[in-house]
Tab-separated table of C-alpha atoms in Angstrom:
chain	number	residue	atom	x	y	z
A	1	UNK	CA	-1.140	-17.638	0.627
A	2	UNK	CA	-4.386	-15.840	2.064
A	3	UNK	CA	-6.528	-16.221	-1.128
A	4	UNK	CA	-9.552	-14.376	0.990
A	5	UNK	CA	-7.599	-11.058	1.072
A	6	UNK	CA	-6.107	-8.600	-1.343
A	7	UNK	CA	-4.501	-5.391	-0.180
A	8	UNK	CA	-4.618	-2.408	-3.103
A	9	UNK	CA	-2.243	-0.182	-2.831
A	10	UNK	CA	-1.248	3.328	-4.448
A	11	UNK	CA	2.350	4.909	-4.654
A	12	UNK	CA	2.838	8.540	-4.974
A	13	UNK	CA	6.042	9.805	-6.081
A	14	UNK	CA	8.071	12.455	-6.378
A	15	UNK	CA	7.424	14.019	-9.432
A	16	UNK	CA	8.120	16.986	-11.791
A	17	UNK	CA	6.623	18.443	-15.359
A	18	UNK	CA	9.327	19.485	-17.644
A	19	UNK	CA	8.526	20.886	-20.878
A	20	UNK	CA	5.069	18.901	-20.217
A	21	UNK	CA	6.169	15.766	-19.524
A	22	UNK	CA	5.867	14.170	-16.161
A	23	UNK	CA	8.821	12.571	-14.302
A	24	UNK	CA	8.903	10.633	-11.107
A	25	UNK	CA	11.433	9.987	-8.711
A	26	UNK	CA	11.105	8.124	-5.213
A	27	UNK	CA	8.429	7.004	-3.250
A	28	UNK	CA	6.424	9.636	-0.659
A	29	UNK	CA	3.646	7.733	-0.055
A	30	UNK	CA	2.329	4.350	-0.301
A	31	UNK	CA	-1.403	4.127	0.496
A	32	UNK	CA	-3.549	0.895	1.223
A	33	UNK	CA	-6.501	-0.594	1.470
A	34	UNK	CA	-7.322	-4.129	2.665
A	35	UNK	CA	-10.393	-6.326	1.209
A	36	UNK	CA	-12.202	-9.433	2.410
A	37	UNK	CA	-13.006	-10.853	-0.662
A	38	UNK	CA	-15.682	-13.412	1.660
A	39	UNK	CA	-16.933	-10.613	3.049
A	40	UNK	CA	-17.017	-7.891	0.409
A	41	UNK	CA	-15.542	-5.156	2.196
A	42	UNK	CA	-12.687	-3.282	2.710
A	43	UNK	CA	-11.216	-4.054	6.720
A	44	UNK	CA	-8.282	-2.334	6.670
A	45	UNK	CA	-6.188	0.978	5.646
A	46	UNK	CA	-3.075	3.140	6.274
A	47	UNK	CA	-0.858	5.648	4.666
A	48	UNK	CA	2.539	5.767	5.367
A	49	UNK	CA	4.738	9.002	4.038
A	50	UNK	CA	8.157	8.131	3.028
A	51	UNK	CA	11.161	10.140	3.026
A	52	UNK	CA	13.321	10.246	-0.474
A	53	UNK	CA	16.870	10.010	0.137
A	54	UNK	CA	17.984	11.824	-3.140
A	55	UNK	CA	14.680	13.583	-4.266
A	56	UNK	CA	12.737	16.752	-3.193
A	57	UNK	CA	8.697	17.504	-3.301
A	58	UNK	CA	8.487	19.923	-5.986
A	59	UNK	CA	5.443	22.497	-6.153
A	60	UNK	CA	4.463	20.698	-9.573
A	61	UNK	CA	3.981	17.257	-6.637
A	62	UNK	CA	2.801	19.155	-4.211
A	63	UNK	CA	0.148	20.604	-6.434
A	64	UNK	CA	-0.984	17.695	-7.568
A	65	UNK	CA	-0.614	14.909	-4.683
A	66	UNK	CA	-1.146	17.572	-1.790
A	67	UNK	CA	2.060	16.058	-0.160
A	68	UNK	CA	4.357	19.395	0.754
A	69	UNK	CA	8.144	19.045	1.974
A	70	UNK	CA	6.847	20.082	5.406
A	71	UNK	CA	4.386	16.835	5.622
A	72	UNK	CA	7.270	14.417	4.144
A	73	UNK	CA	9.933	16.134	6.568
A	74	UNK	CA	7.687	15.900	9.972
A	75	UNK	CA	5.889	12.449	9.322
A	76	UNK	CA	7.916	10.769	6.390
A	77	UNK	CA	10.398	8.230	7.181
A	78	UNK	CA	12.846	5.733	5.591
A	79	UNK	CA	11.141	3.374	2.916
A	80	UNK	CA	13.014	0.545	4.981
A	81	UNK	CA	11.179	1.393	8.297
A	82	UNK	CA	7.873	1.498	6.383
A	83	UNK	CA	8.098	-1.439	4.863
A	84	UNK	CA	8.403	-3.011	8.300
A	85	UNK	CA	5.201	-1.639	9.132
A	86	UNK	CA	3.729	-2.711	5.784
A	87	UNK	CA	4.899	-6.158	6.843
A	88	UNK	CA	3.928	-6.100	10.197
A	89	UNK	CA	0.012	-4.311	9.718
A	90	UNK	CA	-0.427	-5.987	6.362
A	91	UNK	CA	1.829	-9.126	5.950
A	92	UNK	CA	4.338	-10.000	3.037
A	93	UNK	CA	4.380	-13.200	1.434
A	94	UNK	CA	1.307	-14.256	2.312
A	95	UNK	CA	-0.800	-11.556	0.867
A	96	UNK	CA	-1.827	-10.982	-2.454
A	97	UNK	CA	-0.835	-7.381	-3.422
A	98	UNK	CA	-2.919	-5.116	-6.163
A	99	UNK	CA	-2.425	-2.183	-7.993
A	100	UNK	CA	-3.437	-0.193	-11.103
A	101	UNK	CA	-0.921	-0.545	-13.525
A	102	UNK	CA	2.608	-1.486	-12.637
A	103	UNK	CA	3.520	-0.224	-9.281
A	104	UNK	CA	4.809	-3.290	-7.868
A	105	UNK	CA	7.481	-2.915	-10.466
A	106	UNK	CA	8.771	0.296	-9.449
A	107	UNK	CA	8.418	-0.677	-5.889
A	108	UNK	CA	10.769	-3.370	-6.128
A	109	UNK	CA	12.860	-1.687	-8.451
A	110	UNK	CA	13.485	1.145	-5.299
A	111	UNK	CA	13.996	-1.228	-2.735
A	112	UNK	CA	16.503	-3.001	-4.919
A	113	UNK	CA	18.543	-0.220	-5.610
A	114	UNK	CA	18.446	1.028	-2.213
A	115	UNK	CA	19.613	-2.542	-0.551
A	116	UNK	CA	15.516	-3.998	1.091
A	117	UNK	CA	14.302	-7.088	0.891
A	118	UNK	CA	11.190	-7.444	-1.227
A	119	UNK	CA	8.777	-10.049	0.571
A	120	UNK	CA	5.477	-9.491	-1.771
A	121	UNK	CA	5.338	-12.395	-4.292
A	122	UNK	CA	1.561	-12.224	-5.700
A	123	UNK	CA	0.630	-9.226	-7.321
A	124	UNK	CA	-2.636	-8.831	-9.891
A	125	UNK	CA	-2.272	-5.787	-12.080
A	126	UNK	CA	-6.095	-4.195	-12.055
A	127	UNK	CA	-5.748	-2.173	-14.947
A	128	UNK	CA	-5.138	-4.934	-17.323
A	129	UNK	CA	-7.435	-7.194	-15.826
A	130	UNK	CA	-10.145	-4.830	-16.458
A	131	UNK	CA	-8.944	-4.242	-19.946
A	132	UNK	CA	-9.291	-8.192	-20.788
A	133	UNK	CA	-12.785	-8.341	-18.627
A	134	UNK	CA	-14.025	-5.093	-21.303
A	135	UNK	CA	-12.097	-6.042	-23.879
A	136	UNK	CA	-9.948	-3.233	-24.335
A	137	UNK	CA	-7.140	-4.826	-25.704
A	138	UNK	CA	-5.368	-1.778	-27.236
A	139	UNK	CA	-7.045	0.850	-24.999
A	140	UNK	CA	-6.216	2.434	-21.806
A	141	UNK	CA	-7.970	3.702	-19.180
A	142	UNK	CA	-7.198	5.025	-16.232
A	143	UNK	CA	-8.479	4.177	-12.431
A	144	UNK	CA	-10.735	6.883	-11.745
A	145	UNK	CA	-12.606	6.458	-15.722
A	146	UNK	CA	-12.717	2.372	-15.330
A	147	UNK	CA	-14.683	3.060	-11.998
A	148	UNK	CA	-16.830	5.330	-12.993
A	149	UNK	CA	-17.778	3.226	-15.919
A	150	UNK	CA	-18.715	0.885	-12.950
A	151	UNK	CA	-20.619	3.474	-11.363
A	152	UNK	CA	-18.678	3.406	-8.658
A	153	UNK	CA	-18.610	6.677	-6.740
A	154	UNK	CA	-14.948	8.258	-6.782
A	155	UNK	CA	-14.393	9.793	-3.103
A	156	UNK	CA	-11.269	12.020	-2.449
A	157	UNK	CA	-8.576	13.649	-3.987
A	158	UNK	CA	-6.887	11.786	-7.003
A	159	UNK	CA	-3.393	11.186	-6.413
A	160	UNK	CA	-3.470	10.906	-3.273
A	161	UNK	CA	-2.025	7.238	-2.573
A	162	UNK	CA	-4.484	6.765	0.922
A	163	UNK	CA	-7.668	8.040	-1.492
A	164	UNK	CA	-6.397	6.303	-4.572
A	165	UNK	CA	-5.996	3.095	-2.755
A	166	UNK	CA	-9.624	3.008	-0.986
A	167	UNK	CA	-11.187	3.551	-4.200
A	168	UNK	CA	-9.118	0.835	-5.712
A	169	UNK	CA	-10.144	-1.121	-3.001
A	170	UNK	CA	-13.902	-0.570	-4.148
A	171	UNK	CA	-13.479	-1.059	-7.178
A	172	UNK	CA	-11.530	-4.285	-6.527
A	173	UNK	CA	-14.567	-5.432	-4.809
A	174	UNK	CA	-16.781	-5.544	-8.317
A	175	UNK	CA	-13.423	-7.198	-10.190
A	176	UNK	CA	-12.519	-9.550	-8.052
């Protein structure tokens, strides 16, 4: 296990508001950032667009992730042949893996029910870190307010999973 490096990463996924109440489907995008926790900065990235298999991008996801059908249809592919890249560009069982909240749930959770092997093994949930670090024990917060409260610039578009997972990455960097 690499304890230098953590990659951050950010799922976007399909996703719909019915009577105002969000739903999400399958995974679109996964974005990531890679940090040198020796070094203190952030030496890697990539986004990779996924194509669902039963799911469409509504205009509800589309207006708030920017990811249209077109984009998903003309650079998506299978979440099997992008977790071979994540493997190959990023490495699986030897990196630990970070996210806000409980992504690495719902990531294994699709590649179970869609037959992939799951090689990630170490994942640190940011969000609740931070929590016990503040002491926010029955609040939440979400990403962009905990790093502001850092002072930590916010760059990008929210919900994007490439933006979302640099700024993790960042604000990794001051956790970790």
């Amino acid at each position: 296990m690499n304890y230098n490096r953590v990659v951050c990463f950010d799922l976007e996924m399909c996703c719909w508001n019915e009577n105002g109440k969000g739903i999400t489907g399958e995974i679109i995008e996964i974005g990531l950032a890679e940090i040198d926790l020796a070094k203190q900065e952030i030496v890697k990235r990539a986004q990779y667009y996924v194509k669902p298999e039963q799911d469409e991008v509504s205009l509800f996801c589309t207006q708030l992730t920017g990811i249209t059908p077109r984009k998903i249809e003309k650079q998506g592919r299978p979440l099997q042949d992008v977790m071979k890249s994540m493997i190959k560009n990023f490495g699986g069982a030897n990196k630990i893996y970070a996210s806000w909240g409980r992504d690495d749930i719902i990531f294994r959770n699709e590649c179970k029910e869609k037959g992939i092997d799951f090689p990630f093994v170490e994942f640190v949930n940011l969000a609740t870190l931070y929590r016990m670090q503040h002491r926010l024990r029955e609040k939440r917060i979400g990403h962009r307010a905990a790093q502001e409260a850092l002072n930590i610039e916010w760059e990008g578009r929210q919900h994007s999973g490439y933006t979302d997972a640099y700024n993790l990455a960042k604000l990794a960097l001051v956790m970790l």
